Amino acid sequence: MAPRKKRGLLSSSNKAPPSKKAPQTEQPECHGQEAQHEQTEPHEQLIKQEALDPHGYMAPVEDDPRSPEQGRTKKACSGAAAYRCNFKDEWTKKWPFITRGSLSTYYWCAVCRVENACSHMGIADVVRHIKGKGHQRKKQALQAASSLKSSPASPDPESMIAMTSMNDFLQRQQALQEAATRAALSVPTSPVEGMGDQEAQTRRAEVKMTAALVQHNVPLSLADHLGLLMKECFRDSKTAQGYKCARTKMASILNETLAPHFKKELVLLMREGPYTLVTDGSNDKGKEKMNPLTVRIFDANVNKVTHRFLGMCTESDAECGTADGLFTKINATLQENGISWQNCVGVAIDNATVDTEAQDCVSSRILGENNTIYIHGCPCHVVHNIAEQAGQSFMEVSGFDVEDLVVDVGYWFQRSTNCNGYLTDFGELHGSEYMEILQHISLRWLTLERCLTRILTLYHPLASYFKSANLKQPRFRRLQDAFSNPMTEVYLLFFQATIPAFSALNLLFQREQSSIFLLYDEMVNFIRKVCARFMVPAALQSHQEPHNIAFKEKENHLLGGKMNVGFSTRAKLNRLLNDGDITPHHVESFHEAALAFLMEAVDYALKILPLENPLLKHAKFVDVRQRLECCVDDALYFVERFPHLLPYHGPHEHDQLATEFLEYQTSPLPPLQDPEGGDMGSFWAEMANQKHKVTGVNCFQRLANIAKLVLVLPHSNADAERVLSAVGLNKTKTRNSLALDGTLSSILTVKMAGLEPCFKWEPPTTLIKASKKATSHYNKTHKSSNLDAHFSS
């Protein structure tokens, strides 16, 4: 028996003889799409003459009778290197579930819901897929589902082609096409109790459309016209014609079905495992104050830490804004859902006095419920405060306030179009294109860096504009004095070179992925980077702990000319000095101001950053890239701190944990899915599923559970800020009637449930069934309320 040939390869030993009708000629070299199209038909002739065995391999054929020259010519233009088969519409007529893919060289199988390439062997690729075991299993399941609706079973595609009656063939082809379409659209094959197939599809569309509108912050009022528009656009669709979901019905599905479903999922996770609470109060001045309460929790369904919405915690009475009022709301929300404080491992809360600084603050009350909870403040605001304090010291020496200048420039060019027109003219004079002046937000130093860069890019047009005009407004006078001072550009260049160190730390705090294992090292690196700008390297290297760095000692300071103030800053300073625009006194004053800025930044950072918290130091073991620098004591720290959630006590459990940690440090481990982003959630989810090859026992069961708990701990308050941003995107001036504890809370619950992308999310059958009850409940409630109002009137 001849050996099997490798799949898809046309070697010289199995080439088919040339056709008798059209003698083979030497094929020219193929170039471009036209050449590929011309090569398709000979390739298909070769394919048709090949035989496929049941496993999809080429069956052996007789040797090629052609001459060696012809064989060499054919081999040079054969195979995937020369032929690039495109999809043929005839294939769809033969198999209705096979349609053209996203590219001309791909086809889409609606039964398997997969896109495959047909560029190599054309129709043989399709045949191999259809005869595969995976496709056959899905086709059998599809036929079994369709048999529930119609008594005769749907025949195979091959038997359909063999039918002599064209009418019968077309009817069965349509039935198979509908079944394939249901599979392609992921319509649940399991029947929904109390609904027919078409009703289930229509209600499924209503649920998915509701979730999509919520996910993209679209007002529900769009639903009044959306259903009518779908009926007009898709007249041949039964689902579109049966779609009847205006804003009232959509609000019912949102409030009565979707939001309760996702909230129930979250509550079950919080009852079973560790979680972190995240909250921050709004600065609304209305009757009600929002305190959105969100949760960080490890979701095993997606193998990562997710951020979900739990409740709004609104306050409206005299206790609004007090520690007692906020804690009462948070505690009541947990009690209503049967959630224990013992599973809470962390709380991210604002740095306000009522939250963390007062003696009887919210944090102290939370610790009274569970003293093992890790309280995390607002590090993004902390970094801003460090930079603000340093800038204040710089101003006291130099008299220059960088924030005041950036704000004045932004507001001046926001006032009228004429100002921007003059700036455009001066930009053309200096050979630079017009760029819009950016607005600086005083509470976000990340915007300061971008605003500074924009001002320095347009510095010469700006200086010419303010020097040439003669206006009496106080803001214009301040800007005219600033741009007339030659040292202003030097100051701006210094801040442009220094602020990136603050922005880099702030970007870490704004990450969505769990990053608590990076906090300690990054905070230390930030302090050492700032110290390196004005300290002697030997004095900095002699101390590893930041609190031991003698940064205030003058003998450890660099001389003014050697201080690292930025290359562009130093070059500009020397150029002004050589040109006589400034004096040595100006240079010395600038060095004093720069030293004051850097020293104050280090001093304030050492006071306010949580460098002494042991939890941050021990959390580094979660990072697989730092595992060699850690030991089992890091994991035992969390076992001792959270004994209720990590019951690994006693010598035996400690030995087992030590064994797992040693295996973690020495064994080859699966690579990170995102090495640059450092996503440890998916890594530890995979580690939790690794089993011993002999015993079948989980190799890292204890260590993985500890790591998942650590990943839930908060590293920033950016999650709370994102929730308030989501509130602002939905509760707008045109949607100001959204109930805080009603529709707005439901919107946040669904929006933070992780449904991206919305078109791939598939609602379960229980949710589809519940959507029908939600509408009925809404109608009954409003019917009774309308009757009560009628009789009362």
mmCIF file of C-alpha atoms in Angstrom, residues 375-716:
data_model
loop_
_atom_site.group_PDB
_atom_site.id
_atom_site.type_symbol
_atom_site.label_atom_id
_atom_site.label_comp_id
_atom_site.label_asym_id
_atom_site.label_seq_id
_atom_site.Cartn_x
_atom_site.Cartn_y
_atom_site.Cartn_z
ATOM 1 C CA ILE A 375 -7.588 50.942 53.594
ATOM 2 C CA HIS A 376 -6.360 52.619 50.415
ATOM 3 C CA GLY A 377 -6.645 56.358 49.829
ATOM 4 C CA CYS A 378 -6.467 58.400 46.607
ATOM 5 C CA PRO A 379 -2.914 58.042 45.266
ATOM 6 C CA CYS A 380 -3.718 59.978 42.085
ATOM 7 C CA HIS A 381 -4.524 62.994 44.228
ATOM 8 C CA VAL A 382 -1.427 62.281 46.324
ATOM 9 C CA VAL A 383 0.865 62.595 43.298
ATOM 10 C CA HIS A 384 -0.878 65.831 42.363
ATOM 11 C CA ASN A 385 -0.371 67.154 45.885
ATOM 12 C CA ILE A 386 3.349 66.267 45.752
ATOM 13 C CA ALA A 387 3.819 68.177 42.512
ATOM 14 C CA GLU A 388 1.737 71.085 43.786
ATOM 15 C CA GLN A 389 3.787 71.378 46.982
ATOM 16 C CA ALA A 390 7.019 71.279 44.990
ATOM 17 C CA GLY A 391 5.707 73.928 42.604
ATOM 18 C CA GLN A 392 4.855 76.143 45.565
ATOM 19 C CA SER A 393 8.464 75.956 46.760
ATOM 20 C CA PHE A 394 9.683 76.807 43.255
ATOM 21 C CA MET A 395 7.421 79.871 43.181
ATOM 22 C CA GLU A 396 8.615 81.109 46.567
ATOM 23 C CA VAL A 397 12.189 81.283 45.242
ATOM 24 C CA SER A 398 11.648 82.339 41.621
ATOM 25 C CA GLY A 399 8.247 84.056 41.733
ATOM 26 C CA PHE A 400 7.011 81.925 38.825
ATOM 27 C CA ASP A 401 3.848 79.799 39.117
ATOM 28 C CA VAL A 402 3.606 77.353 36.231
ATOM 29 C CA GLU A 403 -0.047 76.459 36.842
ATOM 30 C CA ASP A 404 -1.147 80.105 36.834
ATOM 31 C CA LEU A 405 0.581 80.695 33.517
ATOM 32 C CA VAL A 406 -0.904 77.610 31.846
ATOM 33 C CA VAL A 407 -4.406 78.442 33.092
ATOM 34 C CA ASP A 408 -4.136 82.090 31.977
ATOM 35 C CA VAL A 409 -2.976 81.105 28.483
ATOM 36 C CA GLY A 410 -5.776 78.561 28.134
ATOM 37 C CA TYR A 411 -8.529 80.929 29.218
ATOM 38 C CA TRP A 412 -7.224 83.856 27.169
ATOM 39 C CA PHE A 413 -7.450 82.000 23.861
ATOM 40 C CA GLN A 414 -10.791 80.482 24.828
ATOM 41 C CA ARG A 415 -12.437 83.890 25.068
ATOM 42 C CA SER A 416 -12.745 84.754 21.342
ATOM 43 C CA THR A 417 -11.914 83.701 17.827
ATOM 44 C CA ASN A 418 -9.983 86.926 17.168
ATOM 45 C CA CYS A 419 -7.250 85.915 19.619
ATOM 46 C CA ASN A 420 -6.754 82.622 17.810
ATOM 47 C CA GLY A 421 -6.726 84.478 14.497
ATOM 48 C CA TYR A 422 -3.907 86.747 15.666
ATOM 49 C CA LEU A 423 -2.039 83.704 16.964
ATOM 50 C CA THR A 424 -2.388 82.083 13.534
ATOM 51 C CA ASP A 425 -0.894 85.161 11.870
ATOM 52 C CA PHE A 426 2.086 85.211 14.213
ATOM 53 C CA GLY A 427 2.538 81.497 13.734
ATOM 54 C CA GLU A 428 2.837 82.010 9.967
ATOM 55 C CA LEU A 429 5.344 84.773 10.637
ATOM 56 C CA HIS A 430 7.525 82.388 12.643
ATOM 57 C CA GLY A 431 6.998 79.473 10.256
ATOM 58 C CA SER A 432 4.872 77.314 12.577
ATOM 59 C CA GLU A 433 1.395 75.894 12.020
ATOM 60 C CA TYR A 434 -1.535 76.863 14.204
ATOM 61 C CA MET A 435 -2.305 74.481 17.071
ATOM 62 C CA GLU A 436 -5.140 74.814 19.539
ATOM 63 C CA ILE A 437 -4.197 75.907 23.047
ATOM 64 C CA LEU A 438 -5.088 73.149 25.516
ATOM 65 C CA GLN A 439 -7.027 73.715 28.738
ATOM 66 C CA HIS A 440 -5.359 72.637 31.977
ATOM 67 C CA ILE A 441 -7.471 70.997 34.700
ATOM 68 C CA SER A 442 -6.018 72.078 38.016
ATOM 69 C CA LEU A 443 -6.694 68.744 39.749
ATOM 70 C CA ARG A 444 -4.934 66.648 37.096
ATOM 71 C CA TRP A 445 -1.211 67.122 36.604
ATOM 72 C CA LEU A 446 -1.228 64.770 33.630
ATOM 73 C CA THR A 447 -2.836 67.570 31.632
ATOM 74 C CA LEU A 448 -0.133 70.014 32.732
ATOM 75 C CA GLU A 449 2.545 68.113 30.826
ATOM 76 C CA ARG A 450 0.566 68.230 27.569
ATOM 77 C CA CYS A 451 -0.313 71.903 28.024
ATOM 78 C CA LEU A 452 3.333 72.789 28.652
ATOM 79 C CA THR A 453 4.441 70.954 25.527
ATOM 80 C CA ARG A 454 1.853 72.818 23.444
ATOM 81 C CA ILE A 455 2.884 76.224 24.854
ATOM 82 C CA LEU A 456 6.581 75.523 24.213
ATOM 83 C CA THR A 457 5.767 74.447 20.650
ATOM 84 C CA LEU A 458 4.064 77.810 20.058
ATOM 85 C CA TYR A 459 6.301 79.812 22.387
ATOM 86 C CA HIS A 460 7.698 82.287 19.823
ATOM 87 C CA PRO A 461 4.293 83.067 18.210
ATOM 88 C CA LEU A 462 2.810 83.487 21.694
ATOM 89 C CA ALA A 463 5.641 85.780 22.813
ATOM 90 C CA SER A 464 5.296 87.911 19.679
ATOM 91 C CA TYR A 465 1.526 88.163 20.110
ATOM 92 C CA PHE A 466 1.614 89.286 23.760
ATOM 93 C CA LYS A 467 4.497 91.700 23.171
ATOM 94 C CA SER A 468 2.850 93.386 20.163
ATOM 95 C CA ALA A 469 -0.656 93.900 21.566
ATOM 96 C CA ASN A 470 -1.606 96.589 24.059
ATOM 97 C CA LEU A 471 -4.630 95.534 26.089
ATOM 98 C CA LYS A 472 -5.614 96.494 29.623
ATOM 99 C CA GLN A 473 -7.148 93.273 30.923
ATOM 100 C CA PRO A 474 -5.361 91.997 34.062
ATOM 101 C CA ARG A 475 -4.905 88.495 32.590
ATOM 102 C CA PHE A 476 -3.369 89.928 29.432
ATOM 103 C CA ARG A 477 -1.010 92.113 31.508
ATOM 104 C CA ARG A 478 0.159 89.064 33.463
ATOM 105 C CA LEU A 479 0.770 87.109 30.285
ATOM 106 C CA GLN A 480 2.555 90.060 28.664
ATOM 107 C CA ASP A 481 4.940 90.343 31.629
ATOM 108 C CA ALA A 482 5.564 86.578 31.649
ATOM 109 C CA PHE A 483 6.392 86.300 27.932
ATOM 110 C CA SER A 484 8.556 89.419 28.100
ATOM 111 C CA ASN A 485 10.747 87.758 30.733
ATOM 112 C CA PRO A 486 13.505 85.665 29.069
ATOM 113 C CA MET A 487 13.560 83.274 32.046
ATOM 114 C CA THR A 488 9.957 82.159 31.403
ATOM 115 C CA GLU A 489 11.008 79.791 28.644
ATOM 116 C CA VAL A 490 13.716 78.361 30.901
ATOM 117 C CA TYR A 491 11.180 77.712 33.655
ATOM 118 C CA LEU A 492 8.812 76.029 31.232
ATOM 119 C CA LEU A 493 11.591 73.818 29.855
ATOM 120 C CA PHE A 494 12.537 72.782 33.392
ATOM 121 C CA PHE A 495 8.990 71.715 34.224
ATOM 122 C CA GLN A 496 8.688 69.916 30.892
ATOM 123 C CA ALA A 497 11.791 67.879 31.783
ATOM 124 C CA THR A 498 10.737 67.184 35.388
ATOM 125 C CA ILE A 499 6.998 66.502 35.294
ATOM 126 C CA PRO A 500 7.284 63.171 33.365
ATOM 127 C CA ALA A 501 8.568 61.547 36.562
ATOM 128 C CA PHE A 502 5.298 62.481 38.279
ATOM 129 C CA SER A 503 3.207 61.492 35.269
ATOM 130 C CA ALA A 504 4.803 58.031 35.081
ATOM 131 C CA LEU A 505 3.791 57.266 38.677
ATOM 132 C CA ASN A 506 0.339 58.713 38.082
ATOM 133 C CA LEU A 507 -0.140 56.496 35.023
ATOM 134 C CA LEU A 508 0.498 53.453 37.197
ATOM 135 C CA PHE A 509 -2.239 54.578 39.565
ATOM 136 C CA GLN A 510 -4.648 54.977 36.654
ATOM 137 C CA ARG A 511 -4.222 51.435 35.310
ATOM 138 C CA GLU A 512 -7.323 49.276 35.192
ATOM 139 C CA GLN A 513 -5.396 46.037 35.663
ATOM 140 C CA SER A 514 -4.429 44.920 39.151
ATOM 141 C CA SER A 515 -1.066 46.486 39.948
ATOM 142 C CA ILE A 516 -0.706 46.476 43.715
ATOM 143 C CA PHE A 517 2.393 44.289 43.352
ATOM 144 C CA LEU A 518 4.120 47.173 41.505
ATOM 145 C CA LEU A 519 3.288 49.995 43.907
ATOM 146 C CA TYR A 520 6.167 49.770 46.377
ATOM 147 C CA ASP A 521 8.959 49.492 43.812
ATOM 148 C CA GLU A 522 7.499 52.238 41.623
ATOM 149 C CA MET A 523 7.130 54.623 44.566
ATOM 150 C CA VAL A 524 10.740 53.953 45.573
ATOM 151 C CA ASN A 525 11.912 54.432 41.988
ATOM 152 C CA PHE A 526 10.043 57.727 41.806
ATOM 153 C CA ILE A 527 11.822 59.084 44.877
ATOM 154 C CA ARG A 528 15.220 57.879 43.684
ATOM 155 C CA LYS A 529 14.675 59.400 40.223
ATOM 156 C CA VAL A 530 13.922 62.791 41.748
ATOM 157 C CA CYS A 531 16.907 62.509 44.104
ATOM 158 C CA ALA A 532 19.200 61.610 41.204
ATOM 159 C CA ARG A 533 18.545 65.027 39.669
ATOM 160 C CA PHE A 534 20.263 66.937 42.485
ATOM 161 C CA MET A 535 22.260 64.415 44.566
ATOM 162 C CA VAL A 536 25.739 62.949 44.218
ATOM 163 C CA PRO A 537 25.381 59.375 42.865
ATOM 164 C CA ALA A 538 27.594 57.895 45.610
ATOM 165 C CA ALA A 539 25.367 59.344 48.346
ATOM 166 C CA LEU A 540 22.277 57.934 46.662
ATOM 167 C CA GLN A 541 23.693 54.449 46.092
ATOM 168 C CA SER A 542 24.741 54.029 49.719
ATOM 169 C CA HIS A 543 21.111 53.870 50.877
ATOM 170 C CA GLN A 544 18.480 51.557 49.366
ATOM 171 C CA GLU A 545 15.605 52.452 51.671
ATOM 172 C CA PRO A 546 14.149 55.835 50.693
ATOM 173 C CA HIS A 547 13.768 57.030 54.289
ATOM 174 C CA ASN A 548 17.522 56.596 54.821
ATOM 175 C CA ILE A 549 18.525 58.862 51.928
ATOM 176 C CA ALA A 550 20.246 61.987 53.278
ATOM 177 C CA PHE A 551 18.844 64.289 50.616
ATOM 178 C CA LYS A 552 18.880 67.368 52.870
ATOM 179 C CA GLU A 553 22.645 67.285 53.482
ATOM 180 C CA LYS A 554 24.359 69.976 51.371
ATOM 181 C CA GLU A 555 27.514 67.909 50.894
ATOM 182 C CA ASN A 556 25.353 65.372 49.014
ATOM 183 C CA HIS A 557 24.059 67.984 46.558
ATOM 184 C CA LEU A 558 25.386 68.524 43.063
ATOM 185 C CA LEU A 559 26.696 71.935 42.138
ATOM 186 C CA GLY A 560 24.253 74.179 40.308
ATOM 187 C CA GLY A 561 25.878 73.711 36.931
ATOM 188 C CA LYS A 562 25.830 69.904 37.256
ATOM 189 C CA MET A 563 22.243 69.614 38.450
ATOM 190 C CA ASN A 564 20.048 67.657 36.040
ATOM 191 C CA VAL A 565 17.486 70.216 34.920
ATOM 192 C CA GLY A 566 17.061 68.876 31.376
ATOM 193 C CA PHE A 567 19.318 69.195 28.347
ATOM 194 C CA SER A 568 17.109 71.752 26.586
ATOM 195 C CA THR A 569 16.819 73.767 29.784
ATOM 196 C CA ARG A 570 20.589 73.885 30.271
ATOM 197 C CA ALA A 571 21.221 74.782 26.622
ATOM 198 C CA LYS A 572 18.682 77.618 26.702
ATOM 199 C CA LEU A 573 20.065 78.918 29.996
ATOM 200 C CA ASN A 574 23.648 79.022 28.647
ATOM 201 C CA ARG A 575 22.511 80.644 25.395
ATOM 202 C CA LEU A 576 20.699 83.445 27.248
ATOM 203 C CA LEU A 577 23.715 83.964 29.488
ATOM 204 C CA ASN A 578 26.164 84.133 26.572
ATOM 205 C CA ASP A 579 23.900 86.540 24.675
ATOM 206 C CA GLY A 580 23.675 88.844 27.680
ATOM 207 C CA ASP A 581 19.921 88.500 28.050
ATOM 208 C CA ILE A 582 20.301 87.313 31.661
ATOM 209 C CA THR A 583 22.904 87.725 34.367
ATOM 210 C CA PRO A 584 24.698 85.116 36.529
ATOM 211 C CA HIS A 585 22.350 86.107 39.316
ATOM 212 C CA HIS A 586 19.421 84.850 37.257
ATOM 213 C CA VAL A 587 21.222 81.556 36.724
ATOM 214 C CA GLU A 588 21.956 81.151 40.437
ATOM 215 C CA SER A 589 18.371 82.023 41.359
ATOM 216 C CA PHE A 590 17.095 79.420 38.916
ATOM 217 C CA HIS A 591 19.364 76.747 40.427
ATOM 218 C CA GLU A 592 18.045 77.586 43.899
ATOM 219 C CA ALA A 593 14.439 77.359 42.717
ATOM 220 C CA ALA A 594 15.063 74.026 40.946
ATOM 221 C CA LEU A 595 16.743 72.604 44.060
ATOM 222 C CA ALA A 596 13.836 73.789 46.215
ATOM 223 C CA PHE A 597 11.351 72.094 43.866
ATOM 224 C CA LEU A 598 13.183 68.745 43.875
ATOM 225 C CA MET A 599 13.863 68.681 47.617
ATOM 226 C CA GLU A 600 10.275 69.549 48.506
ATOM 227 C CA ALA A 601 8.993 66.843 46.157
ATOM 228 C CA VAL A 602 11.123 64.197 47.902
ATOM 229 C CA ASP A 603 10.317 65.468 51.383
ATOM 230 C CA TYR A 604 6.552 65.557 50.825
ATOM 231 C CA ALA A 605 6.547 62.192 49.037
ATOM 232 C CA LEU A 606 8.278 60.506 51.990
ATOM 233 C CA LYS A 607 5.609 61.904 54.301
ATOM 234 C CA ILE A 608 2.501 61.075 52.288
ATOM 235 C CA LEU A 609 3.261 57.931 50.250
ATOM 236 C CA PRO A 610 2.515 54.588 52.050
ATOM 237 C CA LEU A 611 6.112 53.368 51.894
ATOM 238 C CA GLU A 612 6.011 51.805 55.366
ATOM 239 C CA ASN A 613 2.982 49.585 54.680
ATOM 240 C CA PRO A 614 4.170 45.945 54.821
ATOM 241 C CA LEU A 615 1.305 44.734 52.649
ATOM 242 C CA LEU A 616 2.737 46.521 49.610
ATOM 243 C CA LYS A 617 6.154 44.959 50.135
ATOM 244 C CA HIS A 618 4.800 41.414 50.490
ATOM 245 C CA ALA A 619 2.479 41.716 47.487
ATOM 246 C CA LYS A 620 5.397 41.556 45.037
ATOM 247 C CA PHE A 621 5.401 37.730 44.972
ATOM 248 C CA VAL A 622 2.295 37.822 42.758
ATOM 249 C CA ASP A 623 4.414 39.215 39.914
ATOM 250 C CA VAL A 624 5.983 36.193 38.216
ATOM 251 C CA ARG A 625 8.771 38.447 36.965
ATOM 252 C CA GLN A 626 9.828 39.156 40.572
ATOM 253 C CA ARG A 627 9.332 35.662 42.026
ATOM 254 C CA LEU A 628 13.064 35.023 42.506
ATOM 255 C CA GLU A 629 13.322 38.096 44.758
ATOM 256 C CA CYS A 630 10.550 36.866 47.096
ATOM 257 C CA CYS A 631 10.118 34.056 49.599
ATOM 258 C CA VAL A 632 7.319 32.023 51.157
ATOM 259 C CA ASP A 633 7.085 34.537 54.016
ATOM 260 C CA ASP A 634 5.458 36.961 51.591
ATOM 261 C CA ALA A 635 2.607 34.532 51.009
ATOM 262 C CA LEU A 636 2.377 33.629 54.718
ATOM 263 C CA TYR A 637 1.868 37.314 55.534
ATOM 264 C CA PHE A 638 -1.509 37.255 53.796
ATOM 265 C CA VAL A 639 -2.414 33.892 55.371
ATOM 266 C CA GLU A 640 -1.913 35.409 58.803
ATOM 267 C CA ARG A 641 -3.691 38.664 57.943
ATOM 268 C CA PHE A 642 -6.766 37.065 56.339
ATOM 269 C CA PRO A 643 -7.215 33.773 58.237
ATOM 270 C CA HIS A 644 -10.945 33.578 57.471
ATOM 271 C CA LEU A 645 -10.409 33.562 53.700
ATOM 272 C CA LEU A 646 -7.073 31.682 53.637
ATOM 273 C CA PRO A 647 -7.403 28.698 56.032
ATOM 274 C CA TYR A 648 -3.849 27.436 55.573
ATOM 275 C CA HIS A 649 -2.777 27.206 59.193
ATOM 276 C CA GLY A 650 -0.574 24.783 61.040
ATOM 277 C CA PRO A 651 2.808 23.219 60.197
ATOM 278 C CA HIS A 652 1.407 20.834 57.580
ATOM 279 C CA GLU A 653 -0.335 23.560 55.590
ATOM 280 C CA HIS A 654 2.722 25.793 55.846
ATOM 281 C CA ASP A 655 4.926 22.993 54.512
ATOM 282 C CA GLN A 656 2.569 22.445 51.606
ATOM 283 C CA LEU A 657 2.561 26.169 50.861
ATOM 284 C CA ALA A 658 6.372 26.266 51.034
ATOM 285 C CA THR A 659 6.525 23.379 48.563
ATOM 286 C CA GLU A 660 4.203 25.186 46.167
ATOM 287 C CA PHE A 661 6.238 28.389 46.467
ATOM 288 C CA LEU A 662 9.484 26.548 45.765
ATOM 289 C CA GLU A 663 7.876 24.945 42.727
ATOM 290 C CA TYR A 664 6.682 28.393 41.662
ATOM 291 C CA GLN A 665 10.216 29.755 41.814
ATOM 292 C CA THR A 666 12.049 26.872 40.125
ATOM 293 C CA SER A 667 9.677 25.329 37.572
ATOM 294 C CA PRO A 668 9.104 26.547 34.004
ATOM 295 C CA LEU A 669 5.839 28.461 34.040
ATOM 296 C CA PRO A 670 3.365 29.486 31.321
ATOM 297 C CA PRO A 671 4.263 32.816 29.713
ATOM 298 C CA LEU A 672 2.261 35.942 30.355
ATOM 299 C CA GLN A 673 -0.432 36.651 27.783
ATOM 300 C CA ASP A 674 0.424 40.350 27.966
ATOM 301 C CA PRO A 675 4.093 40.725 29.040
ATOM 302 C CA GLU A 676 4.084 44.515 28.638
ATOM 303 C CA GLY A 677 0.817 45.056 30.487
ATOM 304 C CA GLY A 678 1.623 42.548 33.213
ATOM 305 C CA ASP A 679 -1.823 40.938 33.395
ATOM 306 C CA MET A 680 -1.409 38.600 36.371
ATOM 307 C CA GLY A 681 -5.087 37.663 36.604
ATOM 308 C CA SER A 682 -5.067 35.291 33.644
ATOM 309 C CA PHE A 683 -1.656 33.965 34.678
ATOM 310 C CA TRP A 684 -2.807 32.908 38.155
ATOM 311 C CA ALA A 685 -6.062 31.554 36.758
ATOM 312 C CA GLU A 686 -3.976 29.236 34.605
ATOM 313 C CA MET A 687 -1.717 28.390 37.536
ATOM 314 C CA ALA A 688 -4.763 27.381 39.590
ATOM 315 C CA ASN A 689 -5.708 24.799 36.959
ATOM 316 C CA GLN A 690 -2.308 23.139 36.692
ATOM 317 C CA LYS A 691 -2.375 19.576 38.013
ATOM 318 C CA HIS A 692 0.289 17.020 38.846
ATOM 319 C CA LYS A 693 0.755 14.554 36.002
ATOM 320 C CA VAL A 694 0.744 11.527 38.323
ATOM 321 C CA THR A 695 -1.525 12.359 41.256
ATOM 322 C CA GLY A 696 -3.862 14.782 39.462
ATOM 323 C CA VAL A 697 -3.718 17.181 42.439
ATOM 324 C CA ASN A 698 -3.575 20.935 41.809
ATOM 325 C CA CYS A 699 0.053 21.997 41.968
ATOM 326 C CA PHE A 700 -0.575 25.583 43.126
ATOM 327 C CA GLN A 701 -3.968 25.456 44.821
ATOM 328 C CA ARG A 702 -2.970 27.351 47.972
ATOM 329 C CA LEU A 703 -0.611 29.806 46.341
ATOM 330 C CA ALA A 704 -3.093 30.614 43.567
ATOM 331 C CA ASN A 705 -5.858 31.373 46.074
ATOM 332 C CA ILE A 706 -3.538 33.728 47.942
ATOM 333 C CA ALA A 707 -2.522 35.430 44.702
ATOM 334 C CA LYS A 708 -6.144 35.932 43.644
ATOM 335 C CA LEU A 709 -6.855 37.618 46.984
ATOM 336 C CA VAL A 710 -3.865 39.934 46.534
ATOM 337 C CA LEU A 711 -4.971 40.878 43.028
ATOM 338 C CA VAL A 712 -8.364 41.984 44.383
ATOM 339 C CA LEU A 713 -6.704 44.564 46.658
ATOM 340 C CA PRO A 714 -6.931 48.156 45.347
ATOM 341 C CA HIS A 715 -3.912 49.981 43.957
ATOM 342 C CA SER A 716 -5.674 53.224 43.036
#
